Amino acid sequence: MDVFEAMSTCRAIRYLKPDPVDDDLIEQVVTAATWAPSPGNSQGRDFVVVTNPEKKRVIGEAVETVMAHRVAAMERPDRMHRLMLDGTEHLVETLKTCPVLIFVCGKAVYPYESPRESFVWSSIYPAAQNLIVAARALGLGTVFTTFQGTAEPVIRETLGIPEDVHIGCMIPLGWPDRNFGPLKRLPYDKVVHRDGWQGDLRTYPPTYDD
Ligand SMILES: Cc1cc2nc3c(=O)[nH]c(=O)nc-3n(C[C@H](O)[C@H](O)[C@H](O)COP(=O)(O)O)c2cc1C
């Protein structure tokens, strides 16, 4: 699949079928993640891939315990928020049976003489995005999540992640139970400034013309 088609249809997929994902596909998407840039090519990131049903159950239940009522209480003022938060609610409920959970982790290793935490995230996020786009190209659904932070002690203990390794994000991966498709994003002419800044700062959340 053309990279532009993969990127432009790479919706957050929060509905995943419970069917297993072959190890060679997992290896392909994680290998694509390793191709991402990092400061000084330091590559201070690791991928904890979880398919063990008992470990997924423990992690899924720990996230659900904290997140289920939080997400249920979040306001859904429009269709976009309703679809997103309904999806998040579903994901939180089904995390324990999601086929694969991938934790993208990183340690402060750069600059080598005086490592800084800010560089951890600049290693983790490009890798996570490569993984997500590669999965899309293979027809696999993913969603970038950070709500694993609500269960971090349980995740660390269950997976034996060392204290000095940050857990940047958790990417549930599986065969999609919803369609990929066009993304709701601000268009080029709303975000680009040619040869210098023009116009006022936008307000947030973004608003769309259509
Ligand atoms: C840093 C970051 C953190 C995110 N955390 C969560 C999360 O905890 N739970 C969740 O359901 N989605 C999470 N998302 C997914 C975003 O909600 C999603 O990318 C955004 O709404 C766009 O969705 P779309 O690509 O389907 O349009 C996160 C995305 C990013 C980049």
JSON list of C-alpha atoms and ligand atoms in Angstrom, two decimals:
[
{"chain": "A", "resi": 1, "resn": "MET", "atom": "CA", "xyz": [0.00, 0.00, 0.00]},
{"chain": "A", "resi": 2, "resn": "ASP", "atom": "CA", "xyz": [1.18, 3.50, -0.87]},
{"chain": "A", "resi": 3, "resn": "VAL", "atom": "CA", "xyz": [2.49, 5.28, 2.25]},
{"chain": "A", "resi": 4, "resn": "PHE", "atom": "CA", "xyz": [0.17, 8.28, 1.67]},
{"chain": "A", "resi": 5, "resn": "GLU", "atom": "CA", "xyz": [-2.87, 6.02, 1.53]},
{"chain": "A", "resi": 6, "resn": "ALA", "atom": "CA", "xyz": [-1.76, 4.22, 4.71]},
{"chain": "A", "resi": 7, "resn": "MET", "atom": "CA", "xyz": [-1.18, 7.48, 6.59]},
{"chain": "A", "resi": 8, "resn": "SER", "atom": "CA", "xyz": [-4.33, 9.23, 5.40]},
{"chain": "A", "resi": 9, "resn": "THR", "atom": "CA", "xyz": [-6.64, 6.34, 6.40]},
{"chain": "A", "resi": 10, "resn": "CYS", "atom": "CA", "xyz": [-4.87, 5.38, 9.62]},
{"chain": "A", "resi": 11, "resn": "ARG", "atom": "CA", "xyz": [-7.74, 5.99, 12.03]},
{"chain": "A", "resi": 12, "resn": "ALA", "atom": "CA", "xyz": [-7.43, 5.10, 15.69]},
{"chain": "A", "resi": 13, "resn": "ILE", "atom": "CA", "xyz": [-9.02, 1.64, 15.73]},
{"chain": "A", "resi": 14, "resn": "ARG", "atom": "CA", "xyz": [-10.53, 0.99, 19.17]},
{"chain": "A", "resi": 15, "resn": "TYR", "atom": "CA", "xyz": [-12.61, -2.01, 18.09]},
{"chain": "A", "resi": 16, "resn": "LEU", "atom": "CA", "xyz": [-10.38, -5.04, 17.53]},
{"chain": "A", "resi": 17, "resn": "LYS", "atom": "CA", "xyz": [-11.34, -8.63, 16.82]},
{"chain": "A", "resi": 18, "resn": "PRO", "atom": "CA", "xyz": [-10.03, -11.12, 19.39]},
{"chain": "A", "resi": 19, "resn": "ASP", "atom": "CA", "xyz": [-8.43, -13.25, 16.61]},
{"chain": "A", "resi": 20, "resn": "PRO", "atom": "CA", "xyz": [-4.70, -13.79, 17.07]},
{"chain": "A", "resi": 21, "resn": "VAL", "atom": "CA", "xyz": [-2.08, -11.93, 15.02]},
{"chain": "A", "resi": 22, "resn": "ASP", "atom": "CA", "xyz": [0.76, -14.01, 13.54]},
{"chain": "A", "resi": 23, "resn": "ASP", "atom": "CA", "xyz": [4.20, -13.51, 15.04]},
{"chain": "A", "resi": 24, "resn": "ASP", "atom": "CA", "xyz": [5.70, -12.63, 11.66]},
{"chain": "A", "resi": 25, "resn": "LEU", "atom": "CA", "xyz": [3.28, -9.69, 11.33]},
{"chain": "A", "resi": 26, "resn": "ILE", "atom": "CA", "xyz": [4.16, -8.53, 14.85]},
{"chain": "A", "resi": 27, "resn": "GLU", "atom": "CA", "xyz": [7.82, -8.75, 13.88]},
{"chain": "A", "resi": 28, "resn": "GLN", "atom": "CA", "xyz": [7.18, -6.72, 10.71]},
{"chain": "A", "resi": 29, "resn": "VAL", "atom": "CA", "xyz": [5.48, -3.83, 12.53]},
{"chain": "A", "resi": 30, "resn": "VAL", "atom": "CA", "xyz": [8.06, -3.71, 15.32]},
{"chain": "A", "resi": 31, "resn": "THR", "atom": "CA", "xyz": [10.87, -3.83, 12.76]},
{"chain": "A", "resi": 32, "resn": "ALA", "atom": "CA", "xyz": [9.26, -0.85, 11.00]},
{"chain": "A", "resi": 33, "resn": "ALA", "atom": "CA", "xyz": [9.24, 0.92, 14.37]},
{"chain": "A", "resi": 34, "resn": "THR", "atom": "CA", "xyz": [12.99, 0.37, 14.71]},
{"chain": "A", "resi": 35, "resn": "TRP", "atom": "CA", "xyz": [13.52, 2.29, 11.45]},
{"chain": "A", "resi": 36, "resn": "ALA", "atom": "CA", "xyz": [12.31, 5.52, 13.07]},
{"chain": "A", "resi": 37, "resn": "PRO", "atom": "CA", "xyz": [14.78, 8.31, 13.75]},
{"chain": "A", "resi": 38, "resn": "SER", "atom": "CA", "xyz": [16.07, 9.11, 17.23]},
{"chain": "A", "resi": 39, "resn": "PRO", "atom": "CA", "xyz": [18.45, 11.75, 18.64]},
{"chain": "A", "resi": 40, "resn": "GLY", "atom": "CA", "xyz": [21.97, 10.94, 17.48]},
{"chain": "A", "resi": 41, "resn": "ASN", "atom": "CA", "xyz": [20.57, 7.55, 16.32]},
{"chain": "A", "resi": 42, "resn": "SER", "atom": "CA", "xyz": [20.73, 6.55, 19.98]},
{"chain": "A", "resi": 43, "resn": "GLN", "atom": "CA", "xyz": [17.65, 4.26, 19.63]},
{"chain": "A", "resi": 44, "resn": "GLY", "atom": "CA", "xyz": [16.93, 4.36, 23.35]},
{"chain": "A", "resi": 45, "resn": "ARG", "atom": "CA", "xyz": [13.68, 2.42, 23.05]},
{"chain": "A", "resi": 46, "resn": "ASP", "atom": "CA", "xyz": [12.42, -1.10, 23.58]},
{"chain": "A", "resi": 47, "resn": "PHE", "atom": "CA", "xyz": [9.16, -2.84, 22.68]},
{"chain": "A", "resi": 48, "resn": "VAL", "atom": "CA", "xyz": [7.42, -5.07, 25.18]},
{"chain": "A", "resi": 49, "resn": "VAL", "atom": "CA", "xyz": [5.02, -7.25, 23.18]},
{"chain": "A", "resi": 50, "resn": "VAL", "atom": "CA", "xyz": [2.35, -8.94, 25.27]},
{"chain": "A", "resi": 51, "resn": "THR", "atom": "CA", "xyz": [0.25, -11.83, 23.94]},
{"chain": "A", "resi": 52, "resn": "ASN", "atom": "CA", "xyz": [0.13, -13.95, 27.12]},
{"chain": "A", "resi": 53, "resn": "PRO", "atom": "CA", "xyz": [-3.60, -14.15, 28.06]},
{"chain": "A", "resi": 54, "resn": "GLU", "atom": "CA", "xyz": [-3.03, -14.04, 31.83]},
{"chain": "A", "resi": 55, "resn": "LYS", "atom": "CA", "xyz": [-0.73, -11.00, 31.62]},
{"chain": "A", "resi": 56, "resn": "LYS", "atom": "CA", "xyz": [-3.21, -9.23, 29.32]},
{"chain": "A", "resi": 57, "resn": "ARG", "atom": "CA", "xyz": [-6.00, -10.03, 31.77]},
{"chain": "A", "resi": 58, "resn": "VAL", "atom": "CA", "xyz": [-4.10, -8.55, 34.72]},
{"chain": "A", "resi": 59, "resn": "ILE", "atom": "CA", "xyz": [-3.15, -5.41, 32.78]},
{"chain": "A", "resi": 60, "resn": "GLY", "atom": "CA", "xyz": [-6.57, -5.03, 31.14]},
{"chain": "A", "resi": 61, "resn": "GLU", "atom": "CA", "xyz": [-8.40, -5.32, 34.46]},
{"chain": "A", "resi": 62, "resn": "ALA", "atom": "CA", "xyz": [-6.05, -2.86, 36.16]},
{"chain": "A", "resi": 63, "resn": "VAL", "atom": "CA", "xyz": [-6.65, -0.24, 33.43]},
{"chain": "A", "resi": 64, "resn": "GLU", "atom": "CA", "xyz": [-10.40, -0.93, 33.40]},
{"chain": "A", "resi": 65, "resn": "THR", "atom": "CA", "xyz": [-10.68, -0.50, 37.18]},
{"chain": "A", "resi": 66, "resn": "VAL", "atom": "CA", "xyz": [-9.43, 3.08, 36.97]},
{"chain": "A", "resi": 67, "resn": "MET", "atom": "CA", "xyz": [-10.50, 4.13, 33.48]},
{"chain": "A", "resi": 68, "resn": "ALA", "atom": "CA", "xyz": [-14.00, 2.67, 33.02]},
{"chain": "A", "resi": 69, "resn": "HIS", "atom": "CA", "xyz": [-15.83, 5.15, 35.26]},
{"chain": "A", "resi": 70, "resn": "ARG", "atom": "CA", "xyz": [-13.55, 8.05, 34.24]},
{"chain": "A", "resi": 71, "resn": "VAL", "atom": "CA", "xyz": [-14.34, 7.59, 30.53]},
{"chain": "A", "resi": 72, "resn": "ALA", "atom": "CA", "xyz": [-18.03, 6.94, 31.25]},
{"chain": "A", "resi": 73, "resn": "ALA", "atom": "CA", "xyz": [-18.19, 10.34, 32.97]},
{"chain": "A", "resi": 74, "resn": "MET", "atom": "CA", "xyz": [-16.57, 12.27, 30.09]},
{"chain": "A", "resi": 75, "resn": "GLU", "atom": "CA", "xyz": [-18.84, 14.64, 28.15]},
{"chain": "A", "resi": 76, "resn": "ARG", "atom": "CA", "xyz": [-19.63, 13.88, 24.50]},
{"chain": "A", "resi": 77, "resn": "PRO", "atom": "CA", "xyz": [-20.70, 17.32, 23.15]},
{"chain": "A", "resi": 78, "resn": "ASP", "atom": "CA", "xyz": [-20.64, 16.31, 19.47]},
{"chain": "A", "resi": 79, "resn": "ARG", "atom": "CA", "xyz": [-20.49, 13.32, 17.14]},
{"chain": "A", "resi": 80, "resn": "MET", "atom": "CA", "xyz": [-16.68, 13.29, 17.03]},
{"chain": "A", "resi": 81, "resn": "HIS", "atom": "CA", "xyz": [-16.36, 13.12, 20.82]},
{"chain": "A", "resi": 82, "resn": "ARG", "atom": "CA", "xyz": [-19.16, 10.56, 21.05]},
{"chain": "A", "resi": 83, "resn": "LEU", "atom": "CA", "xyz": [-17.48, 8.22, 18.54]},
{"chain": "A", "resi": 84, "resn": "MET", "atom": "CA", "xyz": [-14.08, 8.67, 20.18]},
{"chain": "A", "resi": 85, "resn": "LEU", "atom": "CA", "xyz": [-15.21, 8.18, 23.77]},
{"chain": "A", "resi": 86, "resn": "ASP", "atom": "CA", "xyz": [-17.63, 5.34, 22.96]},
{"chain": "A", "resi": 87, "resn": "GLY", "atom": "CA", "xyz": [-14.63, 3.71, 21.29]},
{"chain": "A", "resi": 88, "resn": "THR", "atom": "CA", "xyz": [-12.38, 4.36, 24.28]},
{"chain": "A", "resi": 89, "resn": "GLU", "atom": "CA", "xyz": [-15.01, 2.88, 26.59]},
{"chain": "A", "resi": 90, "resn": "HIS", "atom": "CA", "xyz": [-15.15, -0.24, 24.42]},
{"chain": "A", "resi": 91, "resn": "LEU", "atom": "CA", "xyz": [-11.36, -0.48, 24.27]},
{"chain": "A", "resi": 92, "resn": "VAL", "atom": "CA", "xyz": [-11.05, -0.21, 28.06]},
{"chain": "A", "resi": 93, "resn": "GLU", "atom": "CA", "xyz": [-13.63, -3.00, 28.49]},
{"chain": "A", "resi": 94, "resn": "THR", "atom": "CA", "xyz": [-11.97, -5.31, 25.95]},
{"chain": "A", "resi": 95, "resn": "LEU", "atom": "CA", "xyz": [-8.28, -4.62, 26.58]},
{"chain": "A", "resi": 96, "resn": "LYS", "atom": "CA", "xyz": [-7.92, -7.91, 28.43]},
{"chain": "A", "resi": 97, "resn": "THR", "atom": "CA", "xyz": [-8.88, -9.89, 25.31]},
{"chain": "A", "resi": 98, "resn": "CYS", "atom": "CA", "xyz": [-7.15, -7.68, 22.76]},
{"chain": "A", "resi": 99, "resn": "PRO", "atom": "CA", "xyz": [-4.77, -9.93, 20.75]},
{"chain": "A", "resi": 100, "resn": "VAL", "atom": "CA", "xyz": [-1.56, -7.92, 21.25]},
{"chain": "A", "resi": 101, "resn": "LEU", "atom": "CA", "xyz": [-0.50, -5.09, 23.55]},
{"chain": "A", "resi": 102, "resn": "ILE", "atom": "CA", "xyz": [2.74, -3.34, 22.61]},
{"chain": "A", "resi": 103, "resn": "PHE", "atom": "CA", "xyz": [4.41, -1.09, 25.16]},
{"chain": "A", "resi": 104, "resn": "VAL", "atom": "CA", "xyz": [6.93, 1.31, 23.63]},
{"chain": "A", "resi": 105, "resn": "CYS", "atom": "CA", "xyz": [9.43, 2.00, 26.38]},
{"chain": "A", "resi": 106, "resn": "GLY", "atom": "CA", "xyz": [12.52, 4.14, 26.63]},
{"chain": "A", "resi": 107, "resn": "LYS", "atom": "CA", "xyz": [15.38, 4.97, 28.92]},
{"chain": "A", "resi": 108, "resn": "ALA", "atom": "CA", "xyz": [17.19, 8.29, 29.22]},
{"chain": "A", "resi": 109, "resn": "VAL", "atom": "CA", "xyz": [20.40, 7.51, 27.32]},
{"chain": "A", "resi": 110, "resn": "TYR", "atom": "CA", "xyz": [21.03, 10.69, 25.32]},
{"chain": "A", "resi": 111, "resn": "PRO", "atom": "CA", "xyz": [23.17, 12.82, 25.29]},
{"chain": "A", "resi": 112, "resn": "TYR", "atom": "CA", "xyz": [25.39, 9.94, 26.41]},
{"chain": "A", "resi": 113, "resn": "GLU", "atom": "CA", "xyz": [27.44, 12.09, 28.80]},
{"chain": "A", "resi": 114, "resn": "SER", "atom": "CA", "xyz": [24.38, 13.67, 30.50]},
{"chain": "A", "resi": 115, "resn": "PRO", "atom": "CA", "xyz": [21.13, 11.91, 29.49]},
{"chain": "A", "resi": 116, "resn": "ARG", "atom": "CA", "xyz": [17.93, 13.99, 29.58]},
{"chain": "A", "resi": 117, "resn": "GLU", "atom": "CA", "xyz": [14.38, 12.70, 29.95]},
{"chain": "A", "resi": 118, "resn": "SER", "atom": "CA", "xyz": [13.07, 14.94, 27.14]},
{"chain": "A", "resi": 119, "resn": "PHE", "atom": "CA", "xyz": [15.03, 12.87, 24.64]},
{"chain": "A", "resi": 120, "resn": "VAL", "atom": "CA", "xyz": [13.26, 9.69, 25.75]},
{"chain": "A", "resi": 121, "resn": "TRP", "atom": "CA", "xyz": [9.99, 10.87, 24.20]},
{"chain": "A", "resi": 122, "resn": "SER", "atom": "CA", "xyz": [11.68, 11.91, 20.95]},
{"chain": "A", "resi": 123, "resn": "SER", "atom": "CA", "xyz": [12.86, 8.30, 20.57]},
{"chain": "A", "resi": 124, "resn": "ILE", "atom": "CA", "xyz": [9.58, 6.70, 21.54]},
{"chain": "A", "resi": 125, "resn": "TYR", "atom": "CA", "xyz": [7.02, 8.72, 19.56]},
{"chain": "A", "resi": 126, "resn": "PRO", "atom": "CA", "xyz": [8.49, 8.43, 16.03]},
{"chain": "A", "resi": 127, "resn": "ALA", "atom": "CA", "xyz": [8.90, 4.67, 16.59]},
{"chain": "A", "resi": 128, "resn": "ALA", "atom": "CA", "xyz": [5.31, 4.36, 17.77]},
{"chain": "A", "resi": 129, "resn": "GLN", "atom": "CA", "xyz": [4.06, 6.25, 14.72]},
{"chain": "A", "resi": 130, "resn": "ASN", "atom": "CA", "xyz": [6.10, 4.05, 12.35]},
{"chain": "A", "resi": 131, "resn": "LEU", "atom": "CA", "xyz": [4.58, 1.01, 14.02]},
{"chain": "A", "resi": 132, "resn": "ILE", "atom": "CA", "xyz": [1.05, 2.35, 13.65]},
{"chain": "A", "resi": 133, "resn": "VAL", "atom": "CA", "xyz": [1.45, 3.21, 9.95]},
{"chain": "A", "resi": 134, "resn": "ALA", "atom": "CA", "xyz": [3.13, -0.15, 9.19]},
{"chain": "A", "resi": 135, "resn": "ALA", "atom": "CA", "xyz": [0.26, -1.96, 10.92]},
{"chain": "A", "resi": 136, "resn": "ARG", "atom": "CA", "xyz": [-2.25, 0.02, 8.84]},
{"chain": "A", "resi": 137, "resn": "ALA", "atom": "CA", "xyz": [-0.41, -0.96, 5.64]},
{"chain": "A", "resi": 138, "resn": "LEU", "atom": "CA", "xyz": [-0.81, -4.63, 6.66]},
{"chain": "A", "resi": 139, "resn": "GLY", "atom": "CA", "xyz": [-4.52, -4.13, 7.42]},
{"chain": "A", "resi": 140, "resn": "LEU", "atom": "CA", "xyz": [-3.99, -4.30, 11.18]},
{"chain": "A", "resi": 141, "resn": "GLY", "atom": "CA", "xyz": [-5.71, -1.85, 13.53]},
{"chain": "A", "resi": 142, "resn": "THR", "atom": "CA", "xyz": [-3.97, 0.03, 16.31]},
{"chain": "A", "resi": 143, "resn": "VAL", "atom": "CA", "xyz": [-4.54, 2.97, 18.60]},
{"chain": "A", "resi": 144, "resn": "PHE", "atom": "CA", "xyz": [-1.93, 5.12, 20.30]},
{"chain": "A", "resi": 145, "resn": "THR", "atom": "CA", "xyz": [-2.78, 5.18, 24.02]},
{"chain": "A", "resi": 146, "resn": "THR", "atom": "CA", "xyz": [-1.30, 6.69, 27.14]},
{"chain": "A", "resi": 147, "resn": "PHE", "atom": "CA", "xyz": [-4.03, 5.65, 29.59]},
{"chain": "A", "resi": 148, "resn": "GLN", "atom": "CA", "xyz": [-1.83, 2.72, 30.60]},
{"chain": "A", "resi": 149, "resn": "GLY", "atom": "CA", "xyz": [-0.29, 5.28, 32.97]},
{"chain": "A", "resi": 150, "resn": "THR", "atom": "CA", "xyz": [-3.27, 4.77, 35.28]},
{"chain": "A", "resi": 151, "resn": "ALA", "atom": "CA", "xyz": [-2.09, 1.19, 35.90]},
{"chain": "A", "resi": 152, "resn": "GLU", "atom": "CA", "xyz": [1.64, 1.70, 35.66]},
{"chain": "A", "resi": 153, "resn": "PRO", "atom": "CA", "xyz": [2.68, -0.09, 38.90]},
{"chain": "A", "resi": 154, "resn": "VAL", "atom": "CA", "xyz": [0.70, -3.21, 37.89]},
{"chain": "A", "resi": 155, "resn": "ILE", "atom": "CA", "xyz": [2.14, -3.10, 34.36]},
{"chain": "A", "resi": 156, "resn": "ARG", "atom": "CA", "xyz": [5.70, -2.73, 35.65]},
{"chain": "A", "resi": 157, "resn": "GLU", "atom": "CA", "xyz": [5.30, -5.63, 38.03]},
{"chain": "A", "resi": 158, "resn": "THR", "atom": "CA", "xyz": [3.51, -7.89, 35.53]},
{"chain": "A", "resi": 159, "resn": "LEU", "atom": "CA", "xyz": [6.07, -7.28, 32.79]},
{"chain": "A", "resi": 160, "resn": "GLY", "atom": "CA", "xyz": [9.18, -6.75, 34.93]},
{"chain": "A", "resi": 161, "resn": "ILE", "atom": "CA", "xyz": [9.91, -3.35, 33.39]},
{"chain": "A", "resi": 162, "resn": "PRO", "atom": "CA", "xyz": [12.90, -1.76, 35.18]},
{"chain": "A", "resi": 163, "resn": "GLU", "atom": "CA", "xyz": [12.30, 1.41, 37.24]},
{"chain": "A", "resi": 164, "resn": "ASP", "atom": "CA", "xyz": [14.57, 3.56, 35.04]},
{"chain": "A", "resi": 165, "resn": "VAL", "atom": "CA", "xyz": [12.71, 2.61, 31.86]},
{"chain": "A", "resi": 166, "resn": "HIS", "atom": "CA", "xyz": [9.76, 4.90, 30.97]},
{"chain": "A", "resi": 167, "resn": "ILE", "atom": "CA", "xyz": [6.60, 3.42, 29.49]},
{"chain": "A", "resi": 168, "resn": "GLY", "atom": "CA", "xyz": [5.85, 5.91, 26.69]},
{"chain": "A", "resi": 169, "resn": "CYS", "atom": "CA", "xyz": [2.67, 4.44, 25.29]},
{"chain": "A", "resi": 170, "resn": "MET", "atom": "CA", "xyz": [0.66, 1.28, 24.89]},
{"chain": "A", "resi": 171, "resn": "ILE", "atom": "CA", "xyz": [-0.47, 0.25, 21.41]},
{"chain": "A", "resi": 172, "resn": "PRO", "atom": "CA", "xyz": [-3.24, -2.36, 21.26]},
{"chain": "A", "resi": 173, "resn": "LEU", "atom": "CA", "xyz": [-2.91, -4.25, 17.94]},
{"chain": "A", "resi": 174, "resn": "GLY", "atom": "CA", "xyz": [-5.30, -6.57, 16.15]},
{"chain": "A", "resi": 175, "resn": "TRP", "atom": "CA", "xyz": [-7.56, -7.17, 13.17]},
{"chain": "A", "resi": 176, "resn": "PRO", "atom": "CA", "xyz": [-9.95, -4.20, 12.94]},
{"chain": "A", "resi": 177, "resn": "ASP", "atom": "CA", "xyz": [-13.64, -4.53, 13.76]},
{"chain": "A", "resi": 178, "resn": "ARG", "atom": "CA", "xyz": [-14.30, -1.05, 12.32]},
{"chain": "A", "resi": 179, "resn": "ASN", "atom": "CA", "xyz": [-13.31, 0.51, 9.00]},
{"chain": "A", "resi": 180, "resn": "PHE", "atom": "CA", "xyz": [-10.19, 2.46, 8.23]},
{"chain": "A", "resi": 181, "resn": "GLY", "atom": "CA", "xyz": [-11.01, 5.69, 6.40]},
{"chain": "A", "resi": 182, "resn": "PRO", "atom": "CA", "xyz": [-10.47, 9.40, 5.92]},
{"chain": "A", "resi": 183, "resn": "LEU", "atom": "CA", "xyz": [-9.30, 11.44, 8.90]},
{"chain": "A", "resi": 184, "resn": "LYS", "atom": "CA", "xyz": [-10.80, 14.58, 10.41]},
{"chain": "A", "resi": 185, "resn": "ARG", "atom": "CA", "xyz": [-7.84, 16.96, 10.30]},
{"chain": "A", "resi": 186, "resn": "LEU", "atom": "CA", "xyz": [-7.24, 20.65, 9.69]},
{"chain": "A", "resi": 187, "resn": "PRO", "atom": "CA", "xyz": [-6.37, 21.23, 6.02]},
{"chain": "A", "resi": 188, "resn": "TYR", "atom": "CA", "xyz": [-3.00, 22.41, 4.70]},
{"chain": "A", "resi": 189, "resn": "ASP", "atom": "CA", "xyz": [-4.03, 26.06, 4.31]},
{"chain": "A", "resi": 190, "resn": "LYS", "atom": "CA", "xyz": [-5.17, 26.27, 7.95]},
{"chain": "A", "resi": 191, "resn": "VAL", "atom": "CA", "xyz": [-1.86, 25.10, 9.40]},
{"chain": "A", "resi": 192, "resn": "VAL", "atom": "CA", "xyz": [0.86, 26.30, 7.03]},
{"chain": "A", "resi": 193, "resn": "HIS", "atom": "CA", "xyz": [2.66, 29.67, 7.29]},
{"chain": "A", "resi": 194, "resn": "ARG", "atom": "CA", "xyz": [4.71, 30.46, 4.17]},
{"chain": "A", "resi": 195, "resn": "ASP", "atom": "CA", "xyz": [7.92, 32.45, 4.74]},
{"chain": "A", "resi": 196, "resn": "GLY", "atom": "CA", "xyz": [6.79, 33.60, 8.19]},
{"chain": "A", "resi": 197, "resn": "TRP", "atom": "CA", "xyz": [3.88, 33.51, 10.60]},
{"chain": "A", "resi": 198, "resn": "GLN", "atom": "CA", "xyz": [0.57, 34.88, 9.33]},
{"chain": "A", "resi": 199, "resn": "GLY", "atom": "CA", "xyz": [-2.67, 35.38, 11.18]},
{"chain": "A", "resi": 200, "resn": "ASP", "atom": "CA", "xyz": [-3.76, 34.88, 14.75]},
{"chain": "A", "resi": 201, "resn": "LEU", "atom": "CA", "xyz": [-3.21, 31.79, 16.83]},
{"chain": "A", "resi": 202, "resn": "ARG", "atom": "CA", "xyz": [-6.00, 29.27, 16.38]},
{"chain": "A", "resi": 203, "resn": "THR", "atom": "CA", "xyz": [-8.33, 28.41, 19.21]},
{"chain": "A", "resi": 204, "resn": "TYR", "atom": "CA", "xyz": [-8.63, 24.86, 20.52]},
{"chain": "A", "resi": 205, "resn": "PRO", "atom": "CA", "xyz": [-10.19, 22.37, 20.15]},
{"chain": "A", "resi": 206, "resn": "PRO", "atom": "CA", "xyz": [-10.00, 22.78, 16.36]},
{"chain": "A", "resi": 207, "resn": "THR", "atom": "CA", "xyz": [-13.13, 23.65, 14.40]},
{"chain": "A", "resi": 208, "resn": "TYR", "atom": "CA", "xyz": [-13.84, 22.43, 10.89]},
{"chain": "A", "resi": 209, "resn": "ASP", "atom": "CA", "xyz": [-15.56, 24.11, 7.95]},
{"chain": "A", "resi": 210, "resn": "ASP", "atom": "CA", "xyz": [-17.64, 21.04, 7.01]},
{"chain": "B", "resi": 1, "resn": "LIG", "atom": "C1", "xyz": [0.08, 11.11, 22.74]},
{"chain": "B", "resi": 1, "resn": "LIG", "atom": "C2", "xyz": [-1.26, 10.47, 22.46]},
{"chain": "B", "resi": 1, "resn": "LIG", "atom": "C3", "xyz": [-1.99, 9.91, 23.50]},
{"chain": "B", "resi": 1, "resn": "LIG", "atom": "C4", "xyz": [-3.20, 9.27, 23.26]},
{"chain": "B", "resi": 1, "resn": "LIG", "atom": "N1", "xyz": [-3.85, 8.65, 24.30]},
{"chain": "B", "resi": 1, "resn": "LIG", "atom": "C5", "xyz": [-5.00, 7.97, 24.04]},
{"chain": "B", "resi": 1, "resn": "LIG", "atom": "C6", "xyz": [-5.61, 7.22, 25.09]},
{"chain": "B", "resi": 1, "resn": "LIG", "atom": "O1", "xyz": [-5.12, 7.15, 26.21]},
{"chain": "B", "resi": 1, "resn": "LIG", "atom": "N2", "xyz": [-6.76, 6.56, 24.80]},
{"chain": "B", "resi": 1, "resn": "LIG", "atom": "C7", "xyz": [-7.32, 6.57, 23.56]},
{"chain": "B", "resi": 1, "resn": "LIG", "atom": "O2", "xyz": [-8.36, 5.93, 23.35]},
{"chain": "B", "resi": 1, "resn": "LIG", "atom": "N3", "xyz": [-6.74, 7.26, 22.53]},
{"chain": "B", "resi": 1, "resn": "LIG", "atom": "C8", "xyz": [-5.59, 7.94, 22.76]},
{"chain": "B", "resi": 1, "resn": "LIG", "atom": "N4", "xyz": [-4.95, 8.61, 21.73]},
{"chain": "B", "resi": 1, "resn": "LIG", "atom": "C9", "xyz": [-5.53, 8.56, 20.36]},
{"chain": "B", "resi": 1, "resn": "LIG", "atom": "C10", "xyz": [-6.14, 9.89, 19.95]},
{"chain": "B", "resi": 1, "resn": "LIG", "atom": "O3", "xyz": [-7.34, 10.10, 20.62]},
{"chain": "B", "resi": 1, "resn": "LIG", "atom": "C11", "xyz": [-6.35, 9.84, 18.43]},
{"chain": "B", "resi": 1, "resn": "LIG", "atom": "O4", "xyz": [-5.09, 9.71, 17.82]},
{"chain": "B", "resi": 1, "resn": "LIG", "atom": "C12", "xyz": [-7.02, 11.10, 17.91]},
{"chain": "B", "resi": 1, "resn": "LIG", "atom": "O5", "xyz": [-8.29, 11.27, 18.50]},
{"chain": "B", "resi": 1, "resn": "LIG", "atom": "C13", "xyz": [-7.19, 11.03, 16.39]},
{"chain": "B", "resi": 1, "resn": "LIG", "atom": "O6", "xyz": [-7.97, 9.91, 16.07]},
{"chain": "B", "resi": 1, "resn": "LIG", "atom": "P1", "xyz": [-8.21, 9.49, 14.53]},
{"chain": "B", "resi": 1, "resn": "LIG", "atom": "O7", "xyz": [-6.85, 9.22, 13.98]},
{"chain": "B", "resi": 1, "resn": "LIG", "atom": "O8", "xyz": [-9.09, 8.27, 14.58]},
{"chain": "B", "resi": 1, "resn": "LIG", "atom": "O9", "xyz": [-8.85, 10.64, 13.88]},
{"chain": "B", "resi": 1, "resn": "LIG", "atom": "C14", "xyz": [-3.73, 9.24, 21.94]},
{"chain": "B", "resi": 1, "resn": "LIG", "atom": "C15", "xyz": [-2.99, 9.81, 20.88]},
{"chain": "B", "resi": 1, "resn": "LIG", "atom": "C16", "xyz": [-1.77, 10.41, 21.13]},
{"chain": "B", "resi": 1, "resn": "LIG", "atom": "C17", "xyz": [-0.98, 10.98, 19.97]}
]
